[in-house]
């Protein structure tokens, strides 16, 4: 794919050739896919890898004494190494495959939380968390007698660090925060938050669902204890994600689920557990998806995270400027640092209706609370319409979207 880049620029027309799904009509109009924060589309190489695996290599991994099992195992473990390099982890063993960001956070809340949270302890999350980074903490806090506290945000949708300072104390055991907000687009100052959390002896978990395909992520530079993300938001398969954890912490945590793979020895009286990461990977994983995920990581790496970020920032600036000029449109989430997500309200038009009318014009956006109901409560709204861009989107698609939006607004 070396011809996909022209200098440091993204050759979007060439990239789009890898995405057959984009080349279709929806309701008689060329598809404009602006629902990338929910899930982005998959390049052909990811789809080919899934088919190739089932056609040629299908076998269960790790315990096989035959060629296919060895081949499948080697490819599976190659992806673990690719994720390690992608996020700058020290070791491949610090990468655990899960069903996605939600499961990764549940794993930490459940395993780490049950061992390290006690009565009177506090877990600190932010106002802009996805339900996946609220509910698991609520559940474990209730079980352990700990308290869930919330970092406030300003009107633009940025965490107020001075207030965080006041909320942190020796009672804080975990700070759980997203790297980028799926609703507002805000990029959070993770390096600073990690320093602040560590200063009071707390751990920090970062929900990276909205950052890994848009930003440079290096868990060592950020100095985070846990980092979670989903493959399907990184041009990879659905139902797959990973959890990064520092070795020293993962080794102290009890298993999350029991079953095959996560053991060394089992008798009816006692079980000894496997080493990390296998201790946390009970049962047969989604082998084909893990193998295909490597292709998605290669896709991002070949384009270059910096190039992707620069291009998406162009789309974000272009889209924001146009939306700001439309009467009755209010953008929710105006942080200085944002990923390519634009959430907005249109005065007098319900977001569900707007989503439907845009779909009638071939434009896919997401409407509703985006799994951030407490954030909607903060802004005293029920939901928004959200347009979110990926590397294969174009300014001309934004033009189409803006024309459609203006047309709908003038009619209603
Ligand atoms: N956190 C954020 C910020 C998200 O955007 C999402 C997905 N919308 C999740 C967590 C959950 O990801 P998954 O459904 O893949 O577990």
Short mmCIF file of C-alpha atoms and ligand atoms in Angstrom, two decimals:
data_model
loop_
_atom_site.label_atom_id
_atom_site.label_comp_id
_atom_site.label_asym_id
_atom_site.label_seq_id
_atom_site.Cartn_x
_atom_site.Cartn_y
_atom_site.Cartn_z
CA UNK A 1 0.00 0.00 0.00
CA UNK A 2 3.03 2.23 -0.35
CA UNK A 3 1.30 4.29 -3.06
CA UNK A 4 -1.45 5.36 -0.65
CA UNK A 5 0.57 8.27 0.71
CA UNK A 6 1.58 11.31 -1.23
CA UNK A 7 4.29 12.93 0.85
CA UNK A 8 2.69 13.24 4.26
CA UNK A 9 -0.79 13.56 2.83
CA UNK A 10 -3.50 11.00 2.75
CA UNK A 11 -4.51 9.82 -0.70
CA UNK A 12 -8.12 9.31 0.19
CA UNK A 13 -9.33 8.11 -3.21
CA UNK A 14 -6.79 5.31 -3.12
CA UNK A 15 -7.70 4.42 0.46
CA UNK A 16 -11.37 4.25 -0.45
CA UNK A 17 -10.59 1.51 -2.98
CA UNK A 18 -9.93 -0.81 -0.04
CA UNK A 19 -13.46 -0.27 1.31
CA UNK A 20 -16.07 -1.84 -0.96
CA UNK A 21 -18.82 -1.03 1.53
CA UNK A 22 -18.40 2.69 0.88
CA UNK A 23 -19.19 2.30 -2.80
CA UNK A 24 -22.91 1.75 -2.62
CA UNK A 25 -26.11 3.70 -2.81
CA UNK A 26 -28.40 4.02 0.18
CA UNK A 27 -31.94 5.18 -0.50
CA UNK A 28 -30.90 6.05 -4.04
CA UNK A 29 -27.99 8.27 -2.94
CA UNK A 30 -24.24 7.55 -2.65
CA UNK A 31 -23.54 6.41 0.91
CA UNK A 32 -21.89 8.96 3.20
CA UNK A 33 -20.73 7.01 6.23
CA UNK A 34 -20.30 9.36 9.20
CA UNK A 35 -20.91 6.85 11.99
CA UNK A 36 -17.27 5.98 12.57
CA UNK A 37 -17.27 6.59 16.32
CA UNK A 38 -19.76 3.72 16.61
CA UNK A 39 -17.70 1.44 14.38
CA UNK A 40 -15.55 2.10 11.37
CA UNK A 41 -15.50 0.14 8.11
CA UNK A 42 -13.03 -2.65 7.37
CA UNK A 43 -10.43 -2.60 4.60
CA UNK A 44 -10.50 -5.55 2.19
CA UNK A 45 -7.33 -7.03 3.70
CA UNK A 46 -9.14 -7.52 7.04
CA UNK A 47 -12.06 -9.26 5.34
CA UNK A 48 -9.62 -11.37 3.26
CA UNK A 49 -7.73 -12.41 6.40
CA UNK A 50 -10.94 -13.69 8.01
CA UNK A 51 -11.79 -15.76 4.95
CA UNK A 52 -8.21 -16.94 4.51
CA UNK A 53 -8.06 -18.18 8.09
CA UNK A 54 -11.23 -20.25 7.81
CA UNK A 55 -10.28 -21.55 4.37
CA UNK A 56 -6.71 -22.50 5.25
CA UNK A 57 -5.69 -22.40 8.89
CA UNK A 58 -8.71 -23.06 11.11
CA UNK A 59 -7.60 -24.89 14.27
CA UNK A 60 -7.76 -24.24 17.98
CA UNK A 61 -4.70 -22.49 19.31
CA UNK A 62 -2.00 -23.10 21.93
CA UNK A 63 -2.50 -26.78 22.73
CA UNK A 64 -2.33 -28.31 19.29
CA UNK A 65 0.24 -30.84 18.23
CA UNK A 66 -0.36 -30.38 14.54
CA UNK A 67 0.57 -28.02 11.76
CA UNK A 68 -2.69 -26.10 11.47
CA UNK A 69 -2.80 -25.48 15.22
CA UNK A 70 0.78 -24.24 15.16
CA UNK A 71 0.06 -21.97 12.23
CA UNK A 72 -3.06 -20.53 13.86
CA UNK A 73 -1.20 -20.04 17.15
CA UNK A 74 1.71 -18.28 15.50
CA UNK A 75 -0.59 -15.86 13.65
CA UNK A 76 -2.67 -15.25 16.78
CA UNK A 77 0.44 -14.38 18.79
CA UNK A 78 1.73 -12.17 15.97
CA UNK A 79 -1.27 -9.91 16.53
CA UNK A 80 -0.47 -9.70 20.23
CA UNK A 81 3.02 -8.47 19.30
CA UNK A 82 1.52 -6.03 16.80
CA UNK A 83 -0.75 -4.56 19.50
CA UNK A 84 2.20 -4.34 21.88
CA UNK A 85 4.21 -2.35 19.33
CA UNK A 86 1.19 -0.28 18.33
CA UNK A 87 0.63 1.07 21.85
CA UNK A 88 4.27 0.98 22.93
CA UNK A 89 3.89 -1.63 25.69
CA UNK A 90 6.98 -3.21 27.19
CA UNK A 91 6.00 -6.80 26.57
CA UNK A 92 3.48 -8.77 24.51
CA UNK A 93 2.42 -10.54 27.73
CA UNK A 94 0.93 -7.25 28.91
CA UNK A 95 -1.71 -7.47 26.15
CA UNK A 96 -4.86 -9.45 26.93
CA UNK A 97 -7.41 -10.13 24.22
CA UNK A 98 -11.01 -9.43 25.23
CA UNK A 99 -14.36 -8.90 23.52
CA UNK A 100 -13.72 -5.16 23.46
CA UNK A 101 -13.33 -2.07 25.58
CA UNK A 102 -16.37 -2.96 27.68
CA UNK A 103 -15.03 -6.37 28.60
CA UNK A 104 -11.56 -4.96 29.25
CA UNK A 105 -12.96 -2.47 31.76
CA UNK A 106 -15.19 -5.11 33.33
CA UNK A 107 -12.12 -7.34 33.69
CA UNK A 108 -10.23 -4.67 35.62
CA UNK A 109 -13.21 -3.57 37.71
CA UNK A 110 -14.02 -7.13 38.59
CA UNK A 111 -10.55 -8.65 39.10
CA UNK A 112 -8.49 -5.68 40.31
CA UNK A 113 -11.50 -4.12 42.07
CA UNK A 114 -12.37 -7.22 44.05
CA UNK A 115 -8.81 -7.53 45.30
CA UNK A 116 -7.81 -3.91 45.80
CA UNK A 117 -10.97 -1.91 46.55
CA UNK A 118 -12.15 -1.75 50.13
CA UNK A 119 -14.78 0.05 52.17
CA UNK A 120 -14.21 3.81 52.10
CA UNK A 121 -12.02 3.74 48.98
CA UNK A 122 -12.86 5.93 46.02
CA UNK A 123 -12.94 5.48 42.26
CA UNK A 124 -12.80 8.65 40.17
CA UNK A 125 -14.36 8.80 36.71
CA UNK A 126 -15.31 11.79 34.54
CA UNK A 127 -18.64 13.34 33.52
CA UNK A 128 -18.02 12.36 29.89
CA UNK A 129 -17.55 8.61 30.37
CA UNK A 130 -19.22 6.02 28.18
CA UNK A 131 -21.54 3.72 30.14
CA UNK A 132 -18.81 1.08 29.72
CA UNK A 133 -16.56 3.13 31.98
CA UNK A 134 -19.29 3.97 34.49
CA UNK A 135 -21.40 0.89 35.14
CA UNK A 136 -18.59 -1.64 35.87
CA UNK A 137 -17.19 0.81 38.46
CA UNK A 138 -20.63 1.45 39.93
CA UNK A 139 -21.14 -2.30 40.28
CA UNK A 140 -17.81 -3.01 41.96
CA UNK A 141 -18.03 0.08 44.21
CA UNK A 142 -21.41 -1.12 45.45
CA UNK A 143 -20.05 -4.60 46.08
CA UNK A 144 -16.92 -3.39 47.89
CA UNK A 145 -18.42 -0.45 49.81
CA UNK A 146 -16.36 2.05 47.81
CA UNK A 147 -17.56 5.41 46.48
CA UNK A 148 -17.73 6.54 42.87
CA UNK A 149 -16.76 10.17 42.36
CA UNK A 150 -17.02 12.24 39.21
CA UNK A 151 -14.60 14.78 37.70
CA UNK A 152 -16.55 17.82 36.49
CA UNK A 153 -16.23 19.35 33.03
CA UNK A 154 -16.58 22.90 31.73
CA UNK A 155 -19.09 24.11 29.13
CA UNK A 156 -16.73 23.22 26.26
CA UNK A 157 -16.54 19.65 27.54
CA UNK A 158 -13.07 19.67 29.09
CA UNK A 159 -12.17 18.13 32.45
CA UNK A 160 -11.54 20.85 35.04
CA UNK A 161 -8.14 19.84 36.38
CA UNK A 162 -8.24 22.18 39.41
CA UNK A 163 -11.39 20.37 40.54
CA UNK A 164 -9.75 16.99 39.96
CA UNK A 165 -6.95 18.08 42.26
CA UNK A 166 -9.53 18.68 45.00
CA UNK A 167 -11.22 15.32 44.43
CA UNK A 168 -8.02 13.28 44.62
CA UNK A 169 -6.88 12.01 48.01
CA UNK A 170 -5.29 8.98 49.60
CA UNK A 171 -8.77 7.40 49.42
CA UNK A 172 -8.63 7.43 45.61
CA UNK A 173 -7.60 4.00 44.38
CA UNK A 174 -8.52 4.24 40.69
CA UNK A 175 -8.92 7.01 38.14
CA UNK A 176 -10.83 5.73 35.10
CA UNK A 177 -11.15 8.10 32.18
CA UNK A 178 -11.50 8.06 28.44
CA UNK A 179 -8.69 9.19 26.16
CA UNK A 180 -11.20 10.77 23.81
CA UNK A 181 -14.93 11.21 24.29
CA UNK A 182 -17.19 9.41 21.85
CA UNK A 183 -19.86 12.09 22.27
CA UNK A 184 -17.92 15.35 22.56
CA UNK A 185 -14.72 14.41 20.80
CA UNK A 186 -12.68 15.93 23.66
CA UNK A 187 -9.13 14.59 23.95
CA UNK A 188 -8.31 14.30 27.64
CA UNK A 189 -4.93 15.20 29.16
CA UNK A 190 -4.00 11.65 30.10
CA UNK A 191 -0.34 12.27 30.90
CA UNK A 192 -1.33 14.95 33.44
CA UNK A 193 -4.12 12.84 34.90
CA UNK A 194 -1.76 9.88 35.25
CA UNK A 195 0.73 12.03 37.17
CA UNK A 196 -2.04 13.34 39.41
CA UNK A 197 -3.44 9.85 40.06
CA UNK A 198 -0.02 8.38 40.81
CA UNK A 199 0.81 11.28 43.16
CA UNK A 200 -1.91 10.05 45.54
CA UNK A 201 -1.05 6.38 44.99
CA UNK A 202 -4.00 5.62 42.69
CA UNK A 203 -3.95 3.58 39.49
CA UNK A 204 -5.20 4.97 36.19
CA UNK A 205 -7.22 3.13 33.56
CA UNK A 206 -7.72 4.72 30.16
CA UNK A 207 -10.63 3.89 27.89
CA UNK A 208 -8.98 4.21 24.50
CA UNK A 209 -11.96 3.18 22.36
CA UNK A 210 -11.97 6.55 20.60
CA UNK A 211 -8.26 7.23 20.48
CA UNK A 212 -6.40 4.26 19.04
CA UNK A 213 -7.34 4.84 15.41
CA UNK A 214 -7.09 8.63 15.63
CA UNK A 215 -4.14 9.53 17.86
CA UNK A 216 -0.62 8.47 18.64
CA UNK A 217 -0.90 6.25 21.73
CA UNK A 218 2.09 5.22 23.80
CA UNK A 219 1.21 3.66 27.14
CA UNK A 220 4.73 4.13 28.47
CA UNK A 221 4.85 7.83 27.62
CA UNK A 222 1.38 8.29 29.06
CA UNK A 223 2.43 6.15 32.02
CA UNK A 224 -0.98 4.54 32.46
CA UNK A 225 -1.61 1.35 34.39
CA UNK A 226 -4.38 0.01 32.17
CA UNK A 227 -5.44 0.87 28.64
CA UNK A 228 -8.48 -0.61 26.89
CA UNK A 229 -9.62 -0.46 23.27
CA UNK A 230 -11.80 -2.18 20.67
CA UNK A 231 -10.65 -3.63 17.33
CA UNK A 232 -13.84 -2.59 15.56
CA UNK A 233 -13.04 1.09 16.13
CA UNK A 234 -9.62 0.49 14.55
CA UNK A 235 -10.75 -0.84 11.16
CA UNK A 236 -10.75 -4.36 12.62
CA UNK A 237 -13.37 -7.01 13.43
CA UNK A 238 -16.24 -6.56 15.88
CA UNK A 239 -16.45 -8.35 19.21
CA UNK A 240 -12.71 -8.10 19.83
CA UNK A 241 -10.52 -5.75 21.82
CA UNK A 242 -7.63 -5.71 24.18
CA UNK A 243 -6.56 -4.70 27.62
CA UNK A 244 -3.06 -3.47 28.36
CA UNK A 245 -1.93 -3.70 31.96
CA UNK A 246 1.47 -3.21 33.55
CA UNK A 247 2.97 -6.64 34.27
CA UNK A 248 3.47 -6.02 37.99
CA UNK A 249 -0.21 -5.17 38.42
CA UNK A 250 -1.62 -7.90 36.18
CA UNK A 251 0.42 -10.50 38.06
CA UNK A 252 -1.15 -9.45 41.35
CA UNK A 253 -4.69 -9.66 39.99
CA UNK A 254 -6.81 -12.81 40.34
CA UNK A 255 -8.29 -14.41 37.19
CA UNK A 256 -11.40 -12.81 35.74
CA UNK A 257 -13.04 -16.00 34.46
CA UNK A 258 -12.28 -19.67 34.97
CA UNK A 259 -11.95 -22.26 32.21
CA UNK A 260 -9.53 -23.76 29.72
CA UNK A 261 -6.30 -21.90 28.82
CA UNK A 262 -6.14 -19.90 32.03
CA UNK A 263 -4.78 -22.78 34.11
CA UNK A 264 -1.52 -24.64 34.65
CA UNK A 265 -2.92 -27.56 36.66
CA UNK A 266 -6.40 -28.49 37.78
CA UNK A 267 -7.57 -31.00 40.34
CA UNK A 268 -10.94 -31.17 42.08
CA UNK A 269 -9.40 -29.56 45.11
CA UNK A 270 -7.11 -26.95 43.65
CA UNK A 271 -6.13 -25.08 40.49
CA UNK A 272 -2.93 -23.28 39.69
CA UNK A 273 -3.34 -20.45 37.25
CA UNK A 274 -1.47 -19.77 34.06
CA UNK A 275 0.94 -16.85 33.58
CA UNK A 276 -0.21 -13.57 32.07
CA UNK A 277 -1.76 -12.98 29.59
CA UNK A 278 -3.32 -16.48 29.46
CA UNK A 279 -4.52 -16.24 33.06
CA UNK A 280 -7.08 -13.73 31.76
CA UNK A 281 -8.01 -15.53 28.52
CA UNK A 282 -10.30 -18.38 29.56
CA UNK A 283 -11.80 -20.44 26.74
CA UNK A 284 -11.32 -20.44 22.98
CA UNK A 285 -10.90 -16.84 21.83
CA UNK A 286 -12.11 -15.26 18.61
CA UNK A 287 -9.10 -16.62 16.70
CA UNK A 288 -10.01 -15.48 13.19
CA UNK A 289 -10.82 -11.98 14.42
CA UNK A 290 -7.54 -11.67 16.31
CA UNK A 291 -5.61 -12.79 13.23
CA UNK A 292 -7.50 -10.35 10.98
CA UNK A 293 -6.97 -7.54 13.51
CA UNK A 294 -3.27 -7.60 12.59
CA UNK A 295 -4.24 -6.45 9.09
CA UNK A 296 -6.16 -3.50 10.56
CA UNK A 297 -3.13 -2.49 12.63
CA UNK A 298 -0.91 -2.78 9.54
CA UNK A 299 -3.39 -0.59 7.65
CA UNK A 300 -3.13 2.16 10.28
CA UNK A 301 0.64 1.82 10.58
CA UNK A 302 1.16 2.04 6.83
CA UNK A 303 -0.85 5.23 6.61
CA UNK A 304 0.91 6.57 9.69
CA UNK A 305 -0.92 7.70 12.81
CA UNK A 306 0.38 11.24 12.40
CA UNK A 307 -0.89 11.45 8.84
CA UNK A 308 -4.26 10.07 9.85
CA UNK A 309 -4.53 12.53 12.74
CA UNK A 310 -3.55 15.49 10.54
CA UNK A 311 -6.05 14.54 7.84
CA UNK A 312 -8.88 13.95 10.30
CA UNK A 313 -8.15 17.28 11.96
CA UNK A 314 -8.62 18.91 8.54
CA UNK A 315 -11.99 17.21 8.19
CA UNK A 316 -12.95 18.21 11.73
CA UNK A 317 -12.04 21.88 11.16
CA UNK A 318 -13.80 21.92 7.78
CA UNK A 319 -17.00 20.31 9.14
CA UNK A 320 -17.06 22.42 12.31
CA UNK A 321 -16.66 25.69 10.40
CA UNK A 322 -19.54 24.81 8.10
CA UNK A 323 -21.87 23.65 10.86
CA UNK A 324 -21.19 26.77 12.90
CA UNK A 325 -22.61 28.85 10.09
CA UNK A 326 -25.95 27.07 9.96
CA UNK A 327 -28.80 28.73 11.81
CA UNK A 328 -30.37 26.71 14.66
CA UNK A 329 -27.35 24.37 14.90
CA UNK A 330 -25.52 24.15 18.23
CA UNK A 331 -22.38 22.07 18.54
CA UNK A 332 -22.10 20.14 21.81
CA UNK A 333 -18.43 19.68 22.64
CA UNK A 334 -16.14 22.56 21.72
CA UNK A 335 -12.93 21.52 23.47
CA UNK A 336 -9.66 22.90 22.15
CA UNK A 337 -8.36 19.39 21.50
CA UNK A 338 -10.77 17.07 19.77
CA UNK A 339 -10.83 13.92 17.68
CA UNK A 340 -12.99 14.00 14.55
CA UNK A 341 -16.39 13.87 16.24
CA UNK A 342 -19.06 16.57 15.86
CA UNK A 343 -22.14 16.29 18.06
CA UNK A 344 -24.86 18.84 17.54
CA UNK A 345 -28.43 19.81 18.19
CA UNK A 346 -30.80 21.51 15.80
CA UNK A 347 -33.32 23.77 17.44
CA UNK A 348 -36.87 22.55 16.77
CA UNK A 349 -35.85 19.20 15.25
CA UNK A 350 -35.58 16.00 17.29
CA UNK A 351 -32.31 14.16 16.69
CA UNK A 352 -34.15 10.92 15.86
CA UNK A 353 -36.10 12.65 13.08
CA UNK A 354 -32.95 14.32 11.82
CA UNK A 355 -31.11 10.98 11.71
CA UNK A 356 -33.95 9.45 9.73
CA UNK A 357 -34.09 12.29 7.22
CA UNK A 358 -30.35 12.24 6.74
CA UNK A 359 -30.52 8.49 6.15
CA UNK A 360 -33.16 9.11 3.49
CA UNK A 361 -30.44 11.17 1.75
CA UNK A 362 -27.87 8.36 2.09
CA UNK A 363 -26.08 9.88 5.10
CA UNK A 364 -25.34 7.67 8.10
CA UNK A 365 -24.98 9.49 11.42
CA UNK A 366 -25.74 8.38 14.97
CA UNK A 367 -28.45 9.90 17.12
CA UNK A 368 -29.32 9.56 20.79
CA UNK A 369 -27.37 9.63 24.03
CA UNK A 370 -24.37 7.70 22.63
CA UNK A 371 -24.19 5.60 25.83
CA UNK A 372 -23.35 8.75 27.79
CA UNK A 373 -26.62 9.49 29.58
CA UNK A 374 -25.03 11.30 32.57
CA UNK A 375 -23.25 13.57 30.08
CA UNK A 376 -26.57 14.34 28.38
CA UNK A 377 -27.99 15.18 31.83
CA UNK A 378 -25.05 17.54 32.36
CA UNK A 379 -25.96 19.46 29.20
CA UNK A 380 -29.71 19.14 30.01
CA UNK A 381 -30.38 17.46 26.68
CA UNK A 382 -31.80 14.09 25.70
CA UNK A 383 -29.38 13.36 22.91
CA UNK A 384 -27.51 14.72 19.92
CA UNK A 385 -26.87 13.99 16.28
CA UNK A 386 -23.27 12.90 15.83
CA UNK A 387 -21.14 12.95 12.70
CA UNK A 388 -17.79 11.25 13.14
CA UNK A 389 -15.09 10.98 10.50
CA UNK A 390 -12.52 8.36 9.58
CA UNK A 391 -9.53 8.45 7.27
CA UNK A 392 -11.61 7.44 4.22
CA UNK A 393 -14.04 10.37 4.54
CA UNK A 394 -13.76 13.43 2.33
CA UNK A 395 -14.50 17.14 2.36
CA UNK A 396 -16.89 16.57 -0.51
CA UNK A 397 -18.87 14.17 1.71
CA UNK A 398 -19.01 16.92 4.33
CA UNK A 399 -20.37 19.27 1.65
CA UNK A 400 -23.08 16.73 0.80
CA UNK A 401 -23.94 16.41 4.48
CA UNK A 402 -24.11 20.19 4.97
CA UNK A 403 -26.36 20.67 1.93
CA UNK A 404 -28.66 17.88 3.20
CA UNK A 405 -28.75 19.35 6.68
CA UNK A 406 -29.58 22.84 5.42
CA UNK A 407 -32.30 21.40 3.23
CA UNK A 408 -33.88 19.54 6.17
CA UNK A 409 -33.61 22.58 8.44
CA UNK A 410 -35.33 24.89 5.96
CA UNK A 411 -38.21 22.41 5.58
CA UNK A 412 -38.86 21.86 9.29
N1 LIG B 1 -15.84 3.61 25.48
C1 LIG B 1 -16.02 4.49 24.49
C2 LIG B 1 -15.47 5.88 24.63
C3 LIG B 1 -16.72 4.09 23.35
O1 LIG B 1 -16.91 4.97 22.36
C4 LIG B 1 -17.21 2.77 23.24
C5 LIG B 1 -18.01 2.32 22.04
N2 LIG B 1 -18.97 3.22 21.61
C6 LIG B 1 -16.97 1.89 24.29
C7 LIG B 1 -16.28 2.34 25.39
C8 LIG B 1 -17.43 0.48 24.25
O2 LIG B 1 -16.78 -0.25 23.25
P1 LIG B 1 -17.23 -1.73 22.92
O3 LIG B 1 -18.70 -1.64 22.65
O4 LIG B 1 -16.45 -2.10 21.70
O5 LIG B 1 -16.94 -2.56 24.11
#
